[in-house]
Structure formats: C-alpha cells, structure tokens
Amino acid sequence: MRKPSSRTTQAAAAVGGGDGGGGASSSSAAAVAANNNNNKVTPCCNKIGLKRGPWTPEEDELLANYIKREGEGRWRTLPKKAGLLRCGKSCRLRWMNYLRPSVKRGHIAPDEEDLILRLHRLLGNRWSLIAGRIPGRTDNEIKNYWNTHLSKKLISQGIDPRTHKPLPIQQAPPPPPPPPITSINSPIIQNNNILPNQIQVPTTSNSNYIPNNNSLLEFDQVPTLNYQTCLTQLVDHENGNMDNNNNISMIQNGAAAAVGVGGGAGESCYEGQISNEDDQEQDDMNYCTNDDVFSSFLNSLINEDVFNSQNHLVQLHQQHHHQPHQQHSMINVVDQNNDHHHLISSSSSSTQAFAFGPAAGWDHHHASQNMIMAANPTAAFHHHHQNDHQVEKPHF
DNA sequence: AAGATGACCAACCGCAGTCAC
DNA sequence: TGTGACTGCGGTTGGTCATCT
C-alpha cells in the first residue's frame, strides 16, 4: 500500500522549491516545463534549498517565537526573518494547523463528531467553514477525520457520505415517479455535492409533498429565523441588484419574523443572538457583517433546541392569535458560475404552524421565478442528537 | 521475524480570490 | 485595467506506525 517515496528526491533537488505558492510549484520536469510555459513563477517558488517535509522541534520553536514577537502574516518574508529554511506557505500551514495556541489536538469528542456531521450535511466539503464552527479544530484536522473516520462510518450505516442520503440498494425497485414539476432555471442550489442543472419545484398543490431527494426542503420543517435584515444586506452586497438576470432575488418582506426572537425588520440581526463561541465572540457580535450573518445562520441551524423553542413559540403565538404566522427559511444558494454562496431568506404564510411550500405559497412578490430552494438544514439534523454543547439557547 | 497491508494525518500542491500598485 | 504578490482553500500525497499474514 505504501507508495514509493518521492519526497526525498524532491527535498534533495528542491527544484521549483517551496510549496506551490501561486500554483507554480513543481518537482517534476513536466511541471517545470509547464511553469516555463506559463511564465508564472513566483519568487518563492524559484528559491532552492528550502526544507520540506516534517517540521523539527527547533523549527517549530523558531516559528512560534517569531510569530509571538511579530505576529501573524507576511508569510512570504517571515521564513527569512525567522531564520527558517521554509517557504512562507509552509510556515503558515505549520502555524495554522499545529503551532497556534488555540489549536486543540487529540481525540474528537462525540459532540464534535456530531457537529461535523451536521455541518457537513449542510455545507459539504467546506472544511474551513466547518472548522470555523468547531473551536480549536482546524480544517485539515476535520478533513482528515472525515476522510478516515466519518465517511467510512456513514458508509457502514448505508449512507452516502457525499450526499448524506441512503446508499442505493441493489435490486431495489425503481422509485415512484415524482409529482409533476416545473423547471426553474439556474442558479444552482448546492445541496451538498449535488449541483443539478435545474432546480425543480413541484407544481402540485399538495402541501404534503416531500421531494424524493430527502435533502431538499421538507416543507413542514422550516427553521424560523430572524436574520432577514442582515440577509437583505447580505444578498444586496454580494449580488448587487440581484435581479432576475442573476436569478437570485427573493428578499422577503421582513415583517414580524422570528417570533420571540428579536423583532421585525430593522432591528439588529443579533437580537437574540445565538452563540456557540466564547464571550469574546459574543462581544464582537455587535455589528452586522456577512461573516457574522453566516456565522449566526450556522449557529441557528446546528441548534435544534433553538429551532424547537422557536417552533414552540410559533405554535403558542398561533394558538393565541388564531392567525397565520409568517414563516421564514434560510436557503443556501450557490451560483452556478462562481460557486458563491448566497443566503436567501424566504417567507410564506400558512394556517398551519409550519406549513411551508407550494401550498403555502412561495412569496412570489419577493422571489424571482428563478429562485431555488433546497438544503433543508432542519431536515438535515432530524436524526441527530438533541443537545449541542456548543450552542447556547437564545434568551427570549 | 519479516514483509504486506491498512490507518492515520502532517504536509504539499495547485487553484482562485483579493488587494496594492 | 492589468499584473503580481499574498493568502486561503480543498484535494491529494506520502511518511510513519500498527496490525495482519
């Protein structure tokens, strides 16, 4: 199984040394030729004699001491200043994945594992995003853990680790035909690794319709969130006018979302902020940025308790007021062309507590016909644990 | 005991986004 | 507006160790 080692040769020759900064690294003649053809060799990659391979304790000490003195950044010049025969990229990697004080190493707890599973179902192989929600863990560590443990675990459970859907069963009868559908043009929804060319929404009025693809939105389970204000800003920011040419619009009307959590449009998006980080992060969340929105969104999605609490409040509200309540969902959208994510807020009204979908009526006043829906985070979490030690319950 | 195999994971690679000039 | 440097990301490689045959 062990593959022939080429690393020693690479280290000795160090042709095109460094670790590929700017994508120009190579250690093979073919790659060197390609570099020459591309005429895109960064200075870092021209340097020879750079050390590769595992770091020694002495190198670690040099790097750690330098960063303690000078701080992170300026990776290109850091090795020389720190007295290291490494390229900046290697130094950065070593620091980020190993030497950083905040890095938590060792056994991944069941709670962390559960969180990884949830986030992966939601985000796919976006390891940095996943790692960002698991304090002390690096994207590399999570990626490795996924590839060596979790993917195998899911397979052993009959679940496709890429889609989080049941693996196909041999000799199984063909699935029943789906209900009539109406094609919706791109953009694409990313549903983990599924990137259909067309997103399809049933035209049936059956509100109980549930897509065959169980990763699609389950209309009766939609999280109620209160980030519409920030989402509006987010979508505006990321997509300019976000018109029909982009096929992404759908800013819901912002009225009285998220019962008991914050308030209506215009309020701070961190009213009722859900946090799974420390107090410092809580303190830092006094303003609204795209990252914050996404962070808050993830916090909400990974917290079933929050969702359940909100559902309960919605139910209470309806019991007392006997009127439909506006529901909001968050949809993760990926532009087909640029792979950018867009968090989209949707709204609908229904006389049922959590009805959501075609019968309840998509908000076509605010949603482009080309809008998409997918990535039901709640559905994604149905079968996971009730508790998330990472997340605090919001204060209502 | 020794080689083969598998698991783990640190490190590398190449690409893309962002920013300064 | 174009270019290059810098940075970050996800995929992949390969070294090391444990277990199997």
GROMACS .gro file of C-alpha atoms (C1' of nucleotides) in nm:
model
  438
    1MET     CA    1   0.000   0.000   0.000
    2ARG     CA    2   0.277   0.234   0.080
    3LYS     CA    3   0.362   0.432  -0.224
    4PRO     CA    4   0.716   0.480  -0.346
    5SER     CA    5   0.860   0.782  -0.185
    6SER     CA    6   0.942   1.075  -0.400
    7ARG     CA    7   0.964   1.322  -0.121
    8THR     CA    8   1.329   1.258  -0.052
    9THR     CA    9   1.415   1.325  -0.409
   10GLN     CA   10   1.207   1.636  -0.409
   11ALA     CA   11   1.366   1.764  -0.097
   12ALA     CA   12   1.713   1.700  -0.227
   13ALA     CA   13   1.656   1.858  -0.560
   14ALA     CA   14   1.416   2.123  -0.444
   15VAL     CA   15   1.368   2.230  -0.799
   16GLY     CA   16   1.094   2.482  -0.805
   17GLY     CA   17   1.106   2.462  -0.431
   18GLY     CA   18   0.859   2.592  -0.191
   19ASP     CA   19   0.512   2.459  -0.175
   20GLY     CA   20   0.333   2.586  -0.471
   21GLY     CA   21   0.268   2.945  -0.395
   22GLY     CA   22   0.071   3.091  -0.676
   23GLY     CA   23   0.019   2.749  -0.814
   24ALA     CA   24   0.356   2.735  -0.976
   25SER     CA   25   0.526   2.477  -0.764
   26SER     CA   26   0.651   2.161  -0.910
   27SER     CA   27   0.911   1.899  -0.865
   28SER     CA   28   0.876   1.720  -1.194
   29ALA     CA   29   1.029   1.803  -1.526
   30ALA     CA   30   0.688   1.818  -1.683
   31ALA     CA   31   0.564   2.062  -1.428
   32VAL     CA   32   0.873   2.273  -1.460
   33ALA     CA   33   0.813   2.289  -1.830
   34ALA     CA   34   0.457   2.386  -1.765
   35ASN     CA   35   0.577   2.660  -1.537
   36ASN     CA   36   0.807   2.789  -1.801
   37ASN     CA   37   0.526   2.791  -2.045
   38ASN     CA   38   0.304   2.974  -1.808
   39ASN     CA   39   0.568   3.226  -1.720
   40LYS     CA   40   0.408   3.245  -1.383
   41VAL     CA   41   0.666   3.152  -1.130
   42THR     CA   42   0.661   3.341  -0.810
   43PRO     CA   43   0.985   3.429  -0.638
   44CYS     CA   44   0.902   3.190  -0.360
   45CYS     CA   45   0.897   2.901  -0.598
   46ASN     CA   46   1.224   2.991  -0.759
   47LYS     CA   47   1.417   2.962  -0.441
   48ILE     CA   48   1.614   2.650  -0.399
   49GLY     CA   49   1.732   2.476  -0.091
   50LEU     CA   50   1.414   2.517   0.100
   51LYS     CA   51   1.344   2.248   0.351
   52ARG     CA   52   1.044   2.028   0.310
   53GLY     CA   53   0.877   1.756   0.500
   54PRO     CA   54   0.809   1.724   0.870
   55TRP     CA   55   0.898   2.010   1.095
   56THR     CA   56   1.156   1.970   1.365
   57PRO     CA   57   1.106   2.099   1.719
   58GLU     CA   58   1.375   2.357   1.653
   59GLU     CA   59   1.189   2.490   1.352
   60ASP     CA   60   0.867   2.497   1.548
   61GLU     CA   61   1.032   2.700   1.817
   62LEU     CA   62   1.177   2.945   1.571
   63LEU     CA   63   0.843   2.994   1.404
   64ALA     CA   64   0.644   3.019   1.723
   65ASN     CA   65   0.885   3.264   1.880
   66TYR     CA   66   0.886   3.482   1.574
   67ILE     CA   67   0.510   3.496   1.549
   68LYS     CA   68   0.483   3.571   1.918
   69ARG     CA   69   0.711   3.867   1.864
   70GLU     CA   70   0.592   3.992   1.529
   71GLY     CA   71   0.251   3.847   1.487
   72GLU     CA   72   0.099   3.650   1.204
   73GLY     CA   73   0.102   3.749   0.842
   74ARG     CA   74   0.362   3.849   0.586
   75TRP     CA   75   0.428   3.485   0.535
   76ARG     CA   76   0.646   3.536   0.233
   77THR     CA   77   0.908   3.725   0.425
   78LEU     CA   78   0.857   3.551   0.754
   79PRO     CA   79   1.087   3.250   0.700
   80LYS     CA   80   1.388   3.461   0.627
   81LYS     CA   81   1.326   3.691   0.918
   82ALA     CA   82   1.265   3.399   1.146
   83GLY     CA   83   1.570   3.211   1.027
   84LEU     CA   84   1.380   2.927   0.870
   85LEU     CA   85   1.464   2.747   0.550
   86ARG     CA   86   1.100   2.706   0.466
   87CYS     CA   87   0.873   2.883   0.230
   88GLY     CA   88   0.611   3.111   0.372
   89LYS     CA   89   0.331   2.887   0.276
   90SER     CA   90   0.475   2.601   0.471
   91CYS     CA   91   0.523   2.828   0.771
   92ARG     CA   92   0.168   2.945   0.757
   93LEU     CA   93   0.039   2.592   0.735
   94ARG     CA   94   0.251   2.479   1.026
   95TRP     CA   95   0.133   2.767   1.237
   96MET     CA   96  -0.232   2.741   1.148
   97ASN     CA   97  -0.261   2.367   1.183
   98TYR     CA   98  -0.024   2.290   1.462
   99LEU     CA   99   0.151   2.567   1.648
  100ARG     CA  100  -0.132   2.811   1.703
  101PRO     CA  101  -0.215   2.818   2.072
  102SER     CA  102  -0.584   2.785   2.007
  103VAL     CA  103  -0.544   2.461   1.820
  104LYS     CA  104  -0.700   2.178   2.010
  105ARG     CA  105  -0.544   1.849   1.928
  106GLY     CA  106  -0.629   1.494   2.004
  107HIS     CA  107  -0.943   1.291   2.027
  108ILE     CA  108  -1.251   1.435   1.866
  109ALA     CA  109  -1.537   1.409   2.109
  110PRO     CA  110  -1.873   1.261   2.012
  111ASP     CA  111  -2.029   1.604   2.032
  112GLU     CA  112  -1.773   1.739   1.793
  113GLU     CA  113  -1.825   1.446   1.564
  114ASP     CA  114  -2.195   1.505   1.564
  115LEU     CA  115  -2.142   1.867   1.483
  116ILE     CA  116  -1.911   1.780   1.197
  117LEU     CA  117  -2.173   1.550   1.054
  118ARG     CA  118  -2.438   1.815   1.074
  119LEU     CA  119  -2.227   2.084   0.924
  120HIS     CA  120  -2.101   1.859   0.650
  121ARG     CA  121  -2.451   1.774   0.550
  122LEU     CA  122  -2.523   2.140   0.537
  123LEU     CA  123  -2.203   2.267   0.383
  124GLY     CA  124  -2.041   1.978   0.204
  125ASN     CA  125  -1.665   1.970   0.186
  126ARG     CA  126  -1.621   2.323   0.301
  127TRP     CA  127  -1.380   2.232   0.568
  128SER     CA  128  -1.279   2.577   0.666
  129LEU     CA  129  -1.638   2.673   0.729
  130ILE     CA  130  -1.696   2.360   0.927
  131ALA     CA  131  -1.379   2.414   1.125
  132GLY     CA  132  -1.485   2.767   1.195
  133ARG     CA  133  -1.777   2.635   1.394
  134ILE     CA  134  -1.577   2.387   1.595
  135PRO     CA  135  -1.347   2.573   1.829
  136GLY     CA  136  -0.989   2.461   1.827
  137ARG     CA  137  -1.018   2.233   1.532
  138THR     CA  138  -0.853   2.303   1.201
  139ASP     CA  139  -0.992   2.243   0.860
  140ASN     CA  140  -0.714   1.998   0.791
  141GLU     CA  141  -0.791   1.800   1.100
  142ILE     CA  142  -1.158   1.787   1.027
  143LYS     CA  143  -1.094   1.695   0.669
  144ASN     CA  144  -0.867   1.413   0.776
  145TYR     CA  145  -1.111   1.296   1.037
  146TRP     CA  146  -1.387   1.296   0.785
  147ASN     CA  147  -1.192   1.101   0.530
  148THR     CA  148  -1.058   0.847   0.773
  149HIS     CA  149  -1.349   0.805   1.012
  150LEU     CA  150  -1.676   0.967   0.935
  151SER     CA  151  -1.710   0.883   0.571
  152LYS     CA  152  -1.646   0.520   0.649
  153LYS     CA  153  -1.883   0.534   0.937
  154LEU     CA  154  -2.159   0.668   0.720
  155ILE     CA  155  -2.094   0.409   0.455
  156SER     CA  156  -2.114   0.138   0.714
  157GLN     CA  157  -2.452   0.280   0.808
  158GLY     CA  158  -2.564   0.269   0.449
  159ILE     CA  159  -2.538   0.642   0.400
  160ASP     CA  160  -2.363   0.811   0.116
  161PRO     CA  161  -2.107   1.039   0.281
  162ARG     CA  162  -2.120   1.284  -0.008
  163THR     CA  163  -2.492   1.332  -0.016
  164HIS     CA  164  -2.593   1.206   0.329
  165LYS     CA  165  -2.860   1.009   0.155
  166PRO     CA  166  -2.909   0.635   0.179
  167LEU     CA  167  -2.683   0.444  -0.049
  168PRO     CA  168  -2.861   0.279  -0.337
  169ILE     CA  169  -2.971  -0.071  -0.259
  170GLN     CA  170  -2.903  -0.329  -0.524
  171GLN     CA  171  -3.207  -0.490  -0.679
  172ALA     CA  172  -3.426  -0.228  -0.525
  173PRO     CA  173  -3.741  -0.144  -0.720
  174PRO     CA  174  -3.733   0.184  -0.907
  175PRO     CA  175  -3.865   0.479  -0.708
  176PRO     CA  176  -4.214   0.601  -0.781
  177PRO     CA  177  -4.232   0.880  -1.034
  178PRO     CA  178  -4.212   1.225  -0.886
  179PRO     CA  179  -4.507   1.458  -0.894
  180PRO     CA  180  -4.540   1.700  -1.183
  181ILE     CA  181  -4.271   1.954  -1.170
  182THR     CA  182  -4.191   2.289  -1.312
  183SER     CA  183  -3.836   2.358  -1.400
  184ILE     CA  184  -3.668   2.654  -1.255
  185ASN     CA  185  -3.364   2.776  -1.431
  186SER     CA  186  -3.032   2.827  -1.274
  187PRO     CA  187  -2.883   2.938  -1.044
  188ILE     CA  188  -2.788   2.627  -0.881
  189ILE     CA  189  -2.861   2.523  -0.537
  190GLN     CA  190  -2.586   2.341  -0.380
  191ASN     CA  191  -2.721   2.054  -0.190
  192ASN     CA  192  -2.400   1.928  -0.051
  193ASN     CA  193  -2.230   1.795  -0.356
  194ILE     CA  194  -2.532   1.784  -0.574
  195LEU     CA  195  -2.537   2.055  -0.831
  196PRO     CA  196  -2.834   1.998  -1.054
  197ASN     CA  197  -2.851   2.200  -1.365
  198GLN     CA  198  -3.205   2.282  -1.295
  199ILE     CA  199  -3.389   2.313  -0.975
  200GLN     CA  200  -3.737   2.188  -0.988
  201VAL     CA  201  -4.027   2.279  -0.774
  202PRO     CA  202  -4.344   2.080  -0.780
  203THR     CA  203  -4.648   2.249  -0.916
  204THR     CA  204  -4.876   2.031  -0.718
  205SER     CA  205  -5.087   2.195  -0.458
  206ASN     CA  206  -5.028   1.911  -0.222
  207SER     CA  207  -4.864   2.073   0.070
  208ASN     CA  208  -4.757   1.738   0.198
  209TYR     CA  209  -4.535   1.684  -0.096
  210ILE     CA  210  -4.189   1.597   0.006
  211PRO     CA  211  -3.922   1.582  -0.255
  212ASN     CA  212  -3.775   1.248  -0.333
  213ASN     CA  213  -3.445   1.395  -0.265
  214ASN     CA  214  -3.459   1.397   0.108
  215SER     CA  215  -3.203   1.669   0.122
  216LEU     CA  216  -3.442   1.909  -0.034
  217LEU     CA  217  -3.652   2.123   0.179
  218GLU     CA  218  -3.904   1.944   0.384
  219PHE     CA  219  -4.183   2.187   0.384
  220ASP     CA  220  -4.319   2.103   0.721
  221GLN     CA  221  -3.994   2.163   0.898
  222VAL     CA  222  -3.857   2.503   0.836
  223PRO     CA  223  -3.649   2.688   1.085
  224THR     CA  224  -3.780   3.020   1.192
  225LEU     CA  225  -3.503   3.270   1.197
  226ASN     CA  226  -3.479   3.640   1.235
  227TYR     CA  227  -3.194   3.737   1.016
  228GLN     CA  228  -3.390   3.885   0.736
  229THR     CA  229  -3.244   4.227   0.777
  230CYS     CA  230  -2.892   4.108   0.761
  231LEU     CA  231  -2.979   3.873   0.484
  232THR     CA  232  -3.115   4.154   0.282
  233GLN     CA  233  -2.790   4.334   0.327
  234LEU     CA  234  -2.600   4.022   0.253
  235VAL     CA  235  -2.777   3.947  -0.068
  236ASP     CA  236  -2.763   4.307  -0.176
  237HIS     CA  237  -2.397   4.318  -0.103
  238GLU     CA  238  -2.300   4.000  -0.273
  239ASN     CA  239  -2.513   4.030  -0.577
  240GLY     CA  240  -2.564   4.392  -0.641
  241ASN     CA  241  -2.915   4.432  -0.760
  242MET     CA  242  -2.963   4.063  -0.754
  243ASP     CA  243  -3.208   4.091  -1.033
  244ASN     CA  244  -3.364   3.829  -1.246
  245ASN     CA  245  -3.062   3.814  -1.461
  246ASN     CA  246  -2.884   3.669  -1.168
  247ASN     CA  247  -3.185   3.462  -1.093
  248ILE     CA  248  -3.146   3.533  -0.730
  249SER     CA  249  -3.362   3.779  -0.561
  250MET     CA  250  -3.620   3.692  -0.308
  251ILE     CA  251  -3.588   3.921  -0.021
  252GLN     CA  252  -3.881   3.860   0.194
  253ASN     CA  253  -4.082   4.141   0.327
  254GLY     CA  254  -3.929   4.146   0.664
  255ALA     CA  255  -4.240   4.170   0.872
  256ALA     CA  256  -4.253   4.018   1.211
  257ALA     CA  257  -4.032   3.725   1.155
  258ALA     CA  258  -3.896   3.506   1.422
  259VAL     CA  259  -4.148   3.513   1.696
  260GLY     CA  260  -3.996   3.594   2.024
  261VAL     CA  261  -3.653   3.634   1.884
  262GLY     CA  262  -3.556   3.987   1.833
  263GLY     CA  263  -3.806   4.178   1.634
  264GLY     CA  264  -3.905   4.288   1.292
  265ALA     CA  265  -3.708   4.432   1.012
  266GLY     CA  266  -3.459   4.692   1.101
  267GLU     CA  267  -3.356   4.551   1.430
  268SER     CA  268  -3.012   4.433   1.491
  269CYS     CA  269  -2.953   4.096   1.347
  270TYR     CA  270  -2.803   3.996   1.675
  271GLU     CA  271  -3.106   4.046   1.877
  272GLY     CA  272  -3.142   3.713   2.039
  273GLN     CA  273  -2.808   3.615   1.907
  274ILE     CA  274  -2.724   3.255   1.926
  275SER     CA  275  -2.367   3.190   2.005
  276ASN     CA  276  -2.160   2.886   2.044
  277GLU     CA  277  -1.843   3.071   2.095
  278ASP     CA  278  -1.690   3.235   2.391
  279ASP     CA  279  -1.770   3.565   2.547
  280GLN     CA  280  -1.524   3.746   2.330
  281GLU     CA  281  -1.704   3.638   2.022
  282GLN     CA  282  -2.027   3.743   2.182
  283ASP     CA  283  -1.878   4.081   2.242
  284ASP     CA  284  -1.764   4.100   1.887
  285MET     CA  285  -2.108   4.048   1.752
  286ASN     CA  286  -2.232   4.395   1.792
  287TYR     CA  287  -2.240   4.471   1.428
  288CYS     CA  288  -2.365   4.304   1.120
  289THR     CA  289  -2.129   4.168   0.864
  290ASN     CA  290  -2.167   3.896   0.609
  291ASP     CA  291  -1.948   3.667   0.806
  292ASP     CA  292  -2.149   3.734   1.113
  293VAL     CA  293  -2.467   3.659   0.932
  294PHE     CA  294  -2.336   3.334   0.810
  295SER     CA  295  -2.200   3.253   1.149
  296SER     CA  296  -2.531   3.327   1.307
  297PHE     CA  297  -2.705   3.127   1.045
  298LEU     CA  298  -2.494   2.826   1.114
  299ASN     CA  299  -2.541   2.867   1.481
  300SER     CA  300  -2.908   2.856   1.429
  301LEU     CA  301  -2.900   2.561   1.201
  302ILE     CA  302  -2.693   2.349   1.430
  303ASN     CA  303  -2.908   2.416   1.726
  304GLU     CA  304  -3.215   2.205   1.726
  305ASP     CA  305  -3.305   2.332   2.066
  306VAL     CA  306  -3.332   2.679   1.931
  307PHE     CA  307  -3.542   2.562   1.646
  308ASN     CA  308  -3.767   2.364   1.868
  309SER     CA  309  -3.805   2.655   2.103
  310GLN     CA  310  -3.895   2.880   1.820
  311ASN     CA  311  -4.142   2.633   1.684
  312HIS     CA  312  -4.299   2.612   2.023
  313LEU     CA  313  -4.327   2.985   2.039
  314VAL     CA  314  -4.480   2.998   1.696
  315GLN     CA  315  -4.735   2.744   1.799
  316LEU     CA  316  -4.814   2.937   2.112
  317HIS     CA  317  -4.847   3.250   1.912
  318GLN     CA  318  -5.091   3.092   1.675
  319GLN     CA  319  -5.291   2.934   1.947
  320HIS     CA  320  -5.344   3.275   2.096
  321HIS     CA  321  -5.397   3.471   1.780
  322HIS     CA  322  -5.559   3.216   1.553
  323GLN     CA  323  -5.393   3.357   1.252
  324PRO     CA  324  -5.127   3.250   1.018
  325HIS     CA  325  -4.782   3.348   1.101
  326GLN     CA  326  -4.518   3.436   0.861
  327GLN     CA  327  -4.252   3.178   0.829
  328HIS     CA  328  -3.901   3.224   0.711
  329SER     CA  329  -3.649   2.987   0.587
  330MET     CA  330  -3.289   3.021   0.507
  331ILE     CA  331  -3.165   2.880   0.187
  332ASN     CA  332  -2.813   2.820   0.089
  333VAL     CA  333  -2.770   2.902  -0.272
  334VAL     CA  334  -2.471   2.854  -0.486
  335ASP     CA  335  -2.430   3.043  -0.803
  336GLN     CA  336  -2.356   2.800  -1.078
  337ASN     CA  337  -2.093   3.016  -1.231
  338ASN     CA  338  -1.896   3.144  -0.943
  339ASP     CA  339  -1.971   2.896  -0.670
  340HIS     CA  340  -2.056   3.177  -0.439
  341HIS     CA  341  -2.296   3.111  -0.162
  342HIS     CA  342  -2.593   3.321  -0.101
  343LEU     CA  343  -2.809   3.303   0.197
  344ILE     CA  344  -3.159   3.364   0.094
  345SER     CA  345  -3.445   3.436   0.316
  346SER     CA  346  -3.779   3.311   0.213
  347SER     CA  347  -4.116   3.369   0.361
  348SER     CA  348  -4.456   3.224   0.334
  349SER     CA  349  -4.778   3.225   0.519
  350SER     CA  350  -4.976   2.933   0.623
  351THR     CA  351  -5.259   2.847   0.851
  352GLN     CA  352  -5.062   2.556   0.974
  353ALA     CA  353  -4.794   2.607   1.219
  354PHE     CA  354  -4.505   2.513   0.998
  355ALA     CA  355  -4.653   2.467   0.660
  356PHE     CA  356  -4.420   2.591   0.401
  357GLY     CA  357  -4.401   2.529   0.034
  358PRO     CA  358  -4.610   2.545  -0.276
  359ALA     CA  359  -4.940   2.514  -0.098
  360ALA     CA  360  -4.848   2.777   0.150
  361GLY     CA  361  -4.738   2.987  -0.136
  362TRP     CA  362  -4.397   3.098  -0.224
  363ASP     CA  363  -4.352   3.462  -0.183
  364HIS     CA  364  -4.357   3.548  -0.545
  365HIS     CA  365  -4.377   3.913  -0.469
  366HIS     CA  366  -4.027   3.893  -0.347
  367ALA     CA  367  -3.894   3.586  -0.509
  368SER     CA  368  -3.776   3.551  -0.858
  369GLN     CA  369  -3.930   3.273  -1.053
  370ASN     CA  370  -3.582   3.150  -1.088
  371MET     CA  371  -3.536   3.124  -0.719
  372ILE     CA  372  -3.437   2.796  -0.580
  373MET     CA  373  -3.488   2.617  -0.263
  374ALA     CA  374  -3.304   2.337  -0.107
  375ALA     CA  375  -3.072   2.250   0.170
  376ASN     CA  376  -3.311   2.195   0.448
  377PRO     CA  377  -3.094   2.232   0.748
  378THR     CA  378  -3.359   2.119   0.983
  379ALA     CA  379  -3.423   1.805   0.792
  380ALA     CA  380  -3.054   1.751   0.788
  381PHE     CA  381  -3.049   1.744   1.162
  382HIS     CA  382  -3.352   1.536   1.231
  383HIS     CA  383  -3.170   1.228   1.326
  384HIS     CA  384  -2.903   1.380   1.533
  385HIS     CA  385  -2.872   1.445   1.896
  386GLN     CA  386  -3.088   1.686   2.076
  387ASN     CA  387  -2.807   1.853   2.257
  388ASP     CA  388  -2.541   2.074   2.126
  389HIS     CA  389  -2.296   2.167   2.387
  390GLN     CA  390  -2.157   2.423   2.152
  391VAL     CA  391  -2.462   2.636   2.139
  392GLU     CA  392  -2.632   2.846   2.392
  393LYS     CA  393  -3.003   2.880   2.388
  394PRO     CA  394  -3.124   3.221   2.295
  395HIS     CA  395  -3.285   3.434   2.555
  396PHE     CA  396  -3.639   3.513   2.468
  397DA     C1'  397   1.051  -1.248   1.235
  398DA     C1'  398   0.966  -1.014   0.824
  399DG     C1'  399   0.710  -0.836   0.465
  400DA     C1'  400   0.246  -0.675   0.331
  401DT     C1'  401  -0.134  -0.412   0.426
  402DG     C1'  402  -0.412  -0.058   0.630
  403DA     C1'  403  -0.494   0.362   0.908
  404DC     C1'  404  -0.378   0.797   1.024
  405DC     C1'  405  -0.255   1.263   0.947
  406DA     C1'  406   0.102   1.624   0.857
  407DA     C1'  407   0.240   1.837   0.473
  408DC     C1'  408   0.222   1.950  -0.006
  409DC     C1'  409   0.001   2.102  -0.447
  410DG     C1'  410  -0.248   2.385  -0.741
  411DC     C1'  411  -0.605   2.694  -0.793
  412DA     C1'  412  -0.872   3.107  -0.701
  413DG     C1'  413  -0.987   3.538  -0.462
  414DT     C1'  414  -0.826   3.975  -0.301
  415DC     C1'  415  -0.555   4.367  -0.289
  416DA     C1'  416  -0.197   4.701  -0.390
  417DC     C1'  417   0.042   4.919  -0.737
  418DT     C1'  418  -0.725   4.784  -1.640
  419DG     C1'  419  -0.356   4.462  -1.597
  420DT     C1'  420  -0.021   4.238  -1.322
  421DG     C1'  421   0.197   4.025  -0.947
  422DA     C1'  422   0.215   3.921  -0.455
  423DC     C1'  423  -0.018   3.735  -0.091
  424DT     C1'  424  -0.338   3.445   0.126
  425DG     C1'  425  -0.673   3.079   0.192
  426DC     C1'  426  -0.895   2.672   0.047
  427DG     C1'  427  -0.990   2.183  -0.086
  428DG     C1'  428  -0.782   1.781  -0.277
  429DT     C1'  429  -0.401   1.480  -0.267
  430DT     C1'  430   0.034   1.270  -0.133
  431DG     C1'  431   0.332   1.009   0.123
  432DG     C1'  432   0.575   0.910   0.581
  433DT     C1'  433   0.500   0.666   1.000
  434DC     C1'  434   0.310   0.334   1.283
  435DA     C1'  435   0.006  -0.060   1.391
  436DT     C1'  436  -0.182  -0.480   1.257
  437DC     C1'  437  -0.216  -0.875   0.971
  438DT     C1'  438  -0.046  -1.280   0.724
   0.00000   0.00000   0.00000
